[in-house]
mmCIF file of C-alpha atoms in Angstrom:
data_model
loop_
_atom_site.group_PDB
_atom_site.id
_atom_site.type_symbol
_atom_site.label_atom_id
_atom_site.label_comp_id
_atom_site.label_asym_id
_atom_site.label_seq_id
_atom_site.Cartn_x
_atom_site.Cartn_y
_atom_site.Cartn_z
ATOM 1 C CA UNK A 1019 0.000 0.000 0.000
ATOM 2 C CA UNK A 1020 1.410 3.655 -0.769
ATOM 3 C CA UNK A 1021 1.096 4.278 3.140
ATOM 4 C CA UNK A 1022 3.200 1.435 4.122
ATOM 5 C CA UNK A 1023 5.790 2.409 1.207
ATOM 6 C CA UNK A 1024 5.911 5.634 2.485
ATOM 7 C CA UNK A 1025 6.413 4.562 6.469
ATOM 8 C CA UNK A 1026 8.992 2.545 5.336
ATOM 9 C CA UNK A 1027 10.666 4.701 3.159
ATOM 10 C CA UNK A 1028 10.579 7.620 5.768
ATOM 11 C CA UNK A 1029 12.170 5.262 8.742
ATOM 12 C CA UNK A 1030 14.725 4.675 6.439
ATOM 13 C CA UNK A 1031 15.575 8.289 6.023
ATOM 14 C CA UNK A 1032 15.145 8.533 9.729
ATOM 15 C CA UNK A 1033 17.066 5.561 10.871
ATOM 16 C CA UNK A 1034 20.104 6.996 8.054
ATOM 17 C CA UNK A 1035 20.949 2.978 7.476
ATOM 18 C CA UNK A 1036 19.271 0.167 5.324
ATOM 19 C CA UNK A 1037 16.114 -1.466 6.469
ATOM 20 C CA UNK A 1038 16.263 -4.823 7.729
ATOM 21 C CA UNK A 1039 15.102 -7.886 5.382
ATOM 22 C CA UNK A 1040 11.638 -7.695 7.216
ATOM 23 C CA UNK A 1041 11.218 -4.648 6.389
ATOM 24 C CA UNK A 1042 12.297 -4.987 2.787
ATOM 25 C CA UNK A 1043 9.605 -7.983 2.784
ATOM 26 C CA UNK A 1044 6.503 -5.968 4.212
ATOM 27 C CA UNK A 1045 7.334 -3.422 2.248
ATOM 28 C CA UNK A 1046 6.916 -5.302 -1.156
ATOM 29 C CA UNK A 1047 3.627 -6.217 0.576
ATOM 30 C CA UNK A 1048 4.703 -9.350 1.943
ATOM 31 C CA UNK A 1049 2.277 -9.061 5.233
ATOM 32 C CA UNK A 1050 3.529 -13.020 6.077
ATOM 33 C CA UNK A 1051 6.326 -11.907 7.593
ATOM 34 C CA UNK A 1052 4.054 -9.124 10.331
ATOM 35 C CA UNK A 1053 5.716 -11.394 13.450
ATOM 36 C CA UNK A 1054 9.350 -10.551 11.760
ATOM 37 C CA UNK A 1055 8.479 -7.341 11.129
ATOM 38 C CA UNK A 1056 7.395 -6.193 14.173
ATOM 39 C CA UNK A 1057 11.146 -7.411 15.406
ATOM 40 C CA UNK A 1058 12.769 -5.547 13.593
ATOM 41 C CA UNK A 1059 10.956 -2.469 14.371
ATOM 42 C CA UNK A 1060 12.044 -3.219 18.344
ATOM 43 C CA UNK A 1061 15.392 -3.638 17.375
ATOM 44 C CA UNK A 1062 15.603 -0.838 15.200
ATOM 45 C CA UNK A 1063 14.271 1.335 17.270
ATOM 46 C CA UNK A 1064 16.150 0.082 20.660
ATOM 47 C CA UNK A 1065 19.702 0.672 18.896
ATOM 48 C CA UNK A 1066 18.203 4.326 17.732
ATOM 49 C CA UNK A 1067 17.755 4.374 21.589
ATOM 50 C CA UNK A 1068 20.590 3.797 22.421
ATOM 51 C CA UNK A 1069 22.708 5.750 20.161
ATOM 52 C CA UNK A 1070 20.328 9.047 21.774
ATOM 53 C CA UNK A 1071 18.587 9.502 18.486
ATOM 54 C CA UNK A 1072 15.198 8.615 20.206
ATOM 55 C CA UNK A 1073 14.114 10.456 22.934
ATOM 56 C CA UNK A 1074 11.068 10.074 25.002
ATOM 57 C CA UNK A 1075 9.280 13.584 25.233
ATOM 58 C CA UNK A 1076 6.265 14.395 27.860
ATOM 59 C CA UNK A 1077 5.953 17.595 27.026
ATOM 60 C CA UNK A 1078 5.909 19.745 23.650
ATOM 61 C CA UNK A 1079 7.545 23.000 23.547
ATOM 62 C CA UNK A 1080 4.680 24.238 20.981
ATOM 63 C CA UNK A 1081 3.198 27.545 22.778
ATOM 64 C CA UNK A 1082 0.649 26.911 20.086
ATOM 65 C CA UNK A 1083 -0.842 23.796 21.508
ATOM 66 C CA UNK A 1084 -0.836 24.771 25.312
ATOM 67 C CA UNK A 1085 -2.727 27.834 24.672
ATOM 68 C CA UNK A 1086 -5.532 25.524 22.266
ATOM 69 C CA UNK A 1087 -5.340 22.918 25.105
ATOM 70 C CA UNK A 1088 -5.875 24.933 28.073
ATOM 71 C CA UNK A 1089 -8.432 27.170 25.995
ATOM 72 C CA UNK A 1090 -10.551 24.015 25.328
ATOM 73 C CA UNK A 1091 -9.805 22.345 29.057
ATOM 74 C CA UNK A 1092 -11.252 25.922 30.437
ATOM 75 C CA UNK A 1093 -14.735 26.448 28.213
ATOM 76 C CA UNK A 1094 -15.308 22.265 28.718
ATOM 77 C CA UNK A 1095 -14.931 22.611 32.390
ATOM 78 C CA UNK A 1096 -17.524 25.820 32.840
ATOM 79 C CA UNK A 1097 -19.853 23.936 30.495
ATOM 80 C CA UNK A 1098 -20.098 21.076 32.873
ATOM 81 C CA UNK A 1099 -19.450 22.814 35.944
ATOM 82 C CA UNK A 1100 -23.079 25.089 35.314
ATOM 83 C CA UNK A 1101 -25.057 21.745 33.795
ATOM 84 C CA UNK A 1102 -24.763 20.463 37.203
ATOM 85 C CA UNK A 1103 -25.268 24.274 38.519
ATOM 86 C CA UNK A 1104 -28.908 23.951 36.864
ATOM 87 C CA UNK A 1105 -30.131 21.031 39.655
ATOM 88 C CA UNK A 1106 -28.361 22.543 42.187
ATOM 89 C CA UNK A 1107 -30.166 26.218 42.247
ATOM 90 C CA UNK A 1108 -33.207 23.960 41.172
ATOM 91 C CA UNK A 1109 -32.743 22.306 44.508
ATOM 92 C CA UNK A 1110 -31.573 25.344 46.517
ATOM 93 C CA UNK A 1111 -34.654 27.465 45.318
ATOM 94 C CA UNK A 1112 -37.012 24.234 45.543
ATOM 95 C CA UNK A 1113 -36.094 23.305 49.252
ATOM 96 C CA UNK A 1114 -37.004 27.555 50.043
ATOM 97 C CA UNK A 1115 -40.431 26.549 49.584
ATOM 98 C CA UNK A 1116 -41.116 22.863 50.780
ATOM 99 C CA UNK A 1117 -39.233 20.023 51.931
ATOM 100 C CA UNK A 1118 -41.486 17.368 50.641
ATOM 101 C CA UNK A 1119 -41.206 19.581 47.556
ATOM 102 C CA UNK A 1120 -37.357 19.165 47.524
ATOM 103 C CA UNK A 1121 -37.446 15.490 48.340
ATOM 104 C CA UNK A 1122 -39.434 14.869 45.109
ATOM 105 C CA UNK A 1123 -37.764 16.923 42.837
ATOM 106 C CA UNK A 1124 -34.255 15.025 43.884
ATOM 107 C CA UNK A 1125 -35.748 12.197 43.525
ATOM 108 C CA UNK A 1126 -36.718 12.730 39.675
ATOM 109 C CA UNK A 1127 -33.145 14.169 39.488
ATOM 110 C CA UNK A 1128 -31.647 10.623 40.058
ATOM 111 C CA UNK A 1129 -33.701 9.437 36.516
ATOM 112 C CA UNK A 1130 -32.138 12.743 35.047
ATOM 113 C CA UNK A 1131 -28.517 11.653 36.119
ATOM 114 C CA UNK A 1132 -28.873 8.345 35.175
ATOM 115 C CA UNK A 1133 -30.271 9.701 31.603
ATOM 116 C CA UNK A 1134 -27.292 12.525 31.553
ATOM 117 C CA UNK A 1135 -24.873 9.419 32.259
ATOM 118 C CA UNK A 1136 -25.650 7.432 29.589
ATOM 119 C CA UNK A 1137 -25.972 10.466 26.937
ATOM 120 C CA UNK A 1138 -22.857 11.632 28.151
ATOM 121 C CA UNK A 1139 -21.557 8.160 27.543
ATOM 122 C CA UNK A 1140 -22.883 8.862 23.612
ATOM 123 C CA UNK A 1141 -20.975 12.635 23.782
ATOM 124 C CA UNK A 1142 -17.959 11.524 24.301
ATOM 125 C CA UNK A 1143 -18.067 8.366 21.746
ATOM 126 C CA UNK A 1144 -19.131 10.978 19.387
ATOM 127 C CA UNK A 1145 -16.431 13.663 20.598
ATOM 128 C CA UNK A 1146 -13.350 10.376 20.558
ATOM 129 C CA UNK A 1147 -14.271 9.757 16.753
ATOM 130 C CA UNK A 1148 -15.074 12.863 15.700
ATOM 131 C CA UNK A 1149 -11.688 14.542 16.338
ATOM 132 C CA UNK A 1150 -9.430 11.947 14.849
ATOM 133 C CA UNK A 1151 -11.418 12.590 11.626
ATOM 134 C CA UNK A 1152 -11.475 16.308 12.526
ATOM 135 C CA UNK A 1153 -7.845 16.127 12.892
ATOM 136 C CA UNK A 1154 -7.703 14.330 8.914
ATOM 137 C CA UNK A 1155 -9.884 17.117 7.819
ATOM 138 C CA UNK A 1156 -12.597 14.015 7.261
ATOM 139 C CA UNK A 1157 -15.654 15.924 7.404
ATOM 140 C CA UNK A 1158 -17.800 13.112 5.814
ATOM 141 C CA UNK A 1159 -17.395 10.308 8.341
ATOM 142 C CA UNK A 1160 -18.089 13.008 11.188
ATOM 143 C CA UNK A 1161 -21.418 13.695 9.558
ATOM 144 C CA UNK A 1162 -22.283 9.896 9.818
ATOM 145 C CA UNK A 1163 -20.961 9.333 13.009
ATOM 146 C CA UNK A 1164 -23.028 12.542 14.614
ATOM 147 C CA UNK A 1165 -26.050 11.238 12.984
ATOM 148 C CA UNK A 1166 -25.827 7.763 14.579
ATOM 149 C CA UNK A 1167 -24.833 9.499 18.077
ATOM 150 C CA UNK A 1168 -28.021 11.491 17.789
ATOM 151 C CA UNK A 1169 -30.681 8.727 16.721
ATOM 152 C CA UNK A 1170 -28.920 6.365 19.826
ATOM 153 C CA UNK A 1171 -29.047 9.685 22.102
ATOM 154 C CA UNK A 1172 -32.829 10.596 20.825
ATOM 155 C CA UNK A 1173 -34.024 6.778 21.634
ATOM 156 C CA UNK A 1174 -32.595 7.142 25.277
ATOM 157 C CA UNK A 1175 -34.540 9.932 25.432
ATOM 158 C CA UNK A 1176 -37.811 8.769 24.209
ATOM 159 C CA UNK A 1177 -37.091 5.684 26.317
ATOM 160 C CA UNK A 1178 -36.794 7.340 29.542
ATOM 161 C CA UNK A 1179 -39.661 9.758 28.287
ATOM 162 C CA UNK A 1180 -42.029 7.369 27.243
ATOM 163 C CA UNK A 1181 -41.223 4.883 30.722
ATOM 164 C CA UNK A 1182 -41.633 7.895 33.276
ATOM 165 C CA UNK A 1183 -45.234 8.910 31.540
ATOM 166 C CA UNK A 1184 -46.723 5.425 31.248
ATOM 167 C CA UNK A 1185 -45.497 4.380 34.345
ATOM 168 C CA UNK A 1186 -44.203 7.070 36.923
ATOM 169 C CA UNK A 1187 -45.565 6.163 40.280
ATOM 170 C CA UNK A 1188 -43.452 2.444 39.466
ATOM 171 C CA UNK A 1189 -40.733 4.430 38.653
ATOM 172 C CA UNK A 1190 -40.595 6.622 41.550
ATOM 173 C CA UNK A 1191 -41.051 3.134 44.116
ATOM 174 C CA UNK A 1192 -37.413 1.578 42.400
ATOM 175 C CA UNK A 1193 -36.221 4.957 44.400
ATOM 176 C CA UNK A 1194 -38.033 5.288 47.745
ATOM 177 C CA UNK A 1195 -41.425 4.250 49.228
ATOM 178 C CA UNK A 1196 -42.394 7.940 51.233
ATOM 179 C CA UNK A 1197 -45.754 8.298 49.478
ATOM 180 C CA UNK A 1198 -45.477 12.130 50.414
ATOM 181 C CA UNK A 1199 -42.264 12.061 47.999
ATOM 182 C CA UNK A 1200 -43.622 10.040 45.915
ATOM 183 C CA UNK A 1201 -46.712 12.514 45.170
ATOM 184 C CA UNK A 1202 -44.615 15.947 44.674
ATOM 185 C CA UNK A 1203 -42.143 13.637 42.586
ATOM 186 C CA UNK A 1204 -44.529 12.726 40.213
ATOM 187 C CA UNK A 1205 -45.812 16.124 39.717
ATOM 188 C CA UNK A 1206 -42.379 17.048 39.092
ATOM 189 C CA UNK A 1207 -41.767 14.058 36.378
ATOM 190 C CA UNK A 1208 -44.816 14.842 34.620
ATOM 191 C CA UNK A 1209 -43.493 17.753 33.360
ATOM 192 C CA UNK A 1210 -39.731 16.889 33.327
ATOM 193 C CA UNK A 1211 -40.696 13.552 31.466
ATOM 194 C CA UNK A 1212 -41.066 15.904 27.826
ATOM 195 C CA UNK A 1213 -37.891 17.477 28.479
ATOM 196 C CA UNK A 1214 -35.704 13.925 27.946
ATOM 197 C CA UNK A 1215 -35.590 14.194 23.905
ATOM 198 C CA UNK A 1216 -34.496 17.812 24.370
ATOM 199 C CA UNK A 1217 -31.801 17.303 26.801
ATOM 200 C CA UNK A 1218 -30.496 14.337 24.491
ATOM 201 C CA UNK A 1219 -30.408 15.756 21.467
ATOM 202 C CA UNK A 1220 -28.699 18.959 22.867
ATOM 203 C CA UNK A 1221 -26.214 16.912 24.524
ATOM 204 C CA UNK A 1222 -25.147 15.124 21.668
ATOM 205 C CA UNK A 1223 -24.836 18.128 19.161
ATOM 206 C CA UNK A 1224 -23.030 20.286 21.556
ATOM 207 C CA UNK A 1225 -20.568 17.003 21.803
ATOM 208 C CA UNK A 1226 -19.963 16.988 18.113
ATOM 209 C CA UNK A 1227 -19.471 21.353 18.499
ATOM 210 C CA UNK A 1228 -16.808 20.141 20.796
ATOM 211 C CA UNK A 1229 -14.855 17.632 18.417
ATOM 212 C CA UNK A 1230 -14.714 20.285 15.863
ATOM 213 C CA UNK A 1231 -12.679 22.535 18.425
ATOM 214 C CA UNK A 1232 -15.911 24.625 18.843
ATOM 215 C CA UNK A 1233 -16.612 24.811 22.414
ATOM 216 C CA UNK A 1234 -17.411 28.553 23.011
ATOM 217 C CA UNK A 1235 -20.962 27.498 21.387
ATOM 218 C CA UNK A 1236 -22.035 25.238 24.275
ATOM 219 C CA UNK A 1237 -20.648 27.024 27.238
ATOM 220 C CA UNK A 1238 -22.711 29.926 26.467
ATOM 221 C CA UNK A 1239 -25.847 27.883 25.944
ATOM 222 C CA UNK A 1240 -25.093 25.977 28.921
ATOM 223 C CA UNK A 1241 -25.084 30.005 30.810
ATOM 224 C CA UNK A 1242 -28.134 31.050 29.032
ATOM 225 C CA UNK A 1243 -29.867 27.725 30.709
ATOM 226 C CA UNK A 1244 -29.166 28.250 34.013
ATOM 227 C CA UNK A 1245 -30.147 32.174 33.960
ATOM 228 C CA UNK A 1246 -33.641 31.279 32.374
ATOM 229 C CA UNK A 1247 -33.657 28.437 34.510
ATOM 230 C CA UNK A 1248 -33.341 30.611 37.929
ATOM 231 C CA UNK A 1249 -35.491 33.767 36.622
ATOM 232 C CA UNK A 1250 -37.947 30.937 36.153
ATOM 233 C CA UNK A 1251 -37.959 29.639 39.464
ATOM 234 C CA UNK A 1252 -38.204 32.363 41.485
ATOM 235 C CA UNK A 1253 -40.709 33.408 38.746
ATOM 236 C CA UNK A 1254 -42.896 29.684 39.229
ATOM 237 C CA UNK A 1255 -41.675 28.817 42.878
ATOM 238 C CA UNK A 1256 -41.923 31.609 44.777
ATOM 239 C CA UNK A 1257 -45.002 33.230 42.594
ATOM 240 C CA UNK A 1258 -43.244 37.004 41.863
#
């Protein structure tokens, strides 16, 4: 294959010396010889050791790729840092106003995190495959690998959607057995229950923004959520 041709042809360059007969032999397309191969490519590269032409490096001295790394590191960890901010000022304002009321509501919050697991589980998937072809400049395969992640993402969603409306008393017993709990947590579900396909499919498009180094994108719709999230609980909750 022109790839391996031009491996081969490159290490020899590299290594300043003949190839071994392995080599020669894979290179000609002989893949027989792999177990051989891979040999010589451990003794080639231990005498490069130890002459000092290869070096093990841990860090790059590219300014270039700290300041992209650190850039990216910074908007991903806001992002998730105010998703988990939305429960928690949904549970700060809830338990203002009643404790049964706050017992519910975290209880409905344990199918949201279970949901939020497994999308996240899809995300990242999507955000692992996506880059390498990102990093090819492979825009094609990312287009069919974000539209599988979002029908798998969307079917969690109208899973967990269509479980919690048929049945969300039976849902809510798996959890606890306080009927008072029970009640304000299904009031809470009924409404949360629509909001599954939404929270899916968002998840998985902002994870394919993120494997296309586009990460400002989510982190300010993740900040525009929990504002309008909080103006409309003290709006809802407290009545003003």
């Amino acid at each position: 294959a022109p790839r391996i041709e031009k491996t081969f042809d490159a290490l020899q360059v590299w290594a300043g010396e003949a190839l071994p007969p392995p080599f020669c032999a894979a290179k000609q397309g002989d893949l027989r010889l792999c177990s051989a191969h891979a040999s010589a490519i451990l003794i080639l590269f231990g005498n490069l050791k130890k002459q000092g032409v290869v070096r093990m490096r841990w860090l790059t001295k590219d300014r270039e790729f700290y300041r992209t790394f650190f850039s990216m590191l910074a908007y991903i960890a806001l992002q998730n840092l105010i998703v988990y901010g939305v429960n928690l000022a949904d549970n700060v304002m809830i338990g203002a106003y009643s404790e049964d009321a706050l017992s519910g509501v975290a209880l409905v919050n344990q199918i949201q995190f279970l949901l939020q697991m497994i999308v996240n589980g899809v995300g990242e998937g999507l955000a692992v495959l996506g880059a390498q072809y990102w990093g090819q400049r492979k825009t094609g395969p990312i287009k069919k690998v974000v539209s599988a992640a979002t029908f798998v993402g969307v079917c969690f969603g109208l899973l967990f959607m269509v479980v919690t409306i048929v049945a969300p008393r039976q849902v809510l017993l798996l959890l606890t057995n306080e009927e008072a709990v029970i009640q304000e947590g299904m009031v809470y579900l009924s409404v949360m229950s629509y909001s599954y396909v939404i929270f899916c499919l968002t998840t998985v498009l902002l994870a394919a923004m993120r494997s296309i180094q586009n990460v400002k994108i989510g982190t300010i719709i993740s900040l525009s959520t929990l504002l309008v999230n909080v103006a409309l609980n003290y709006c809802l909750i407290f009545g003003r």
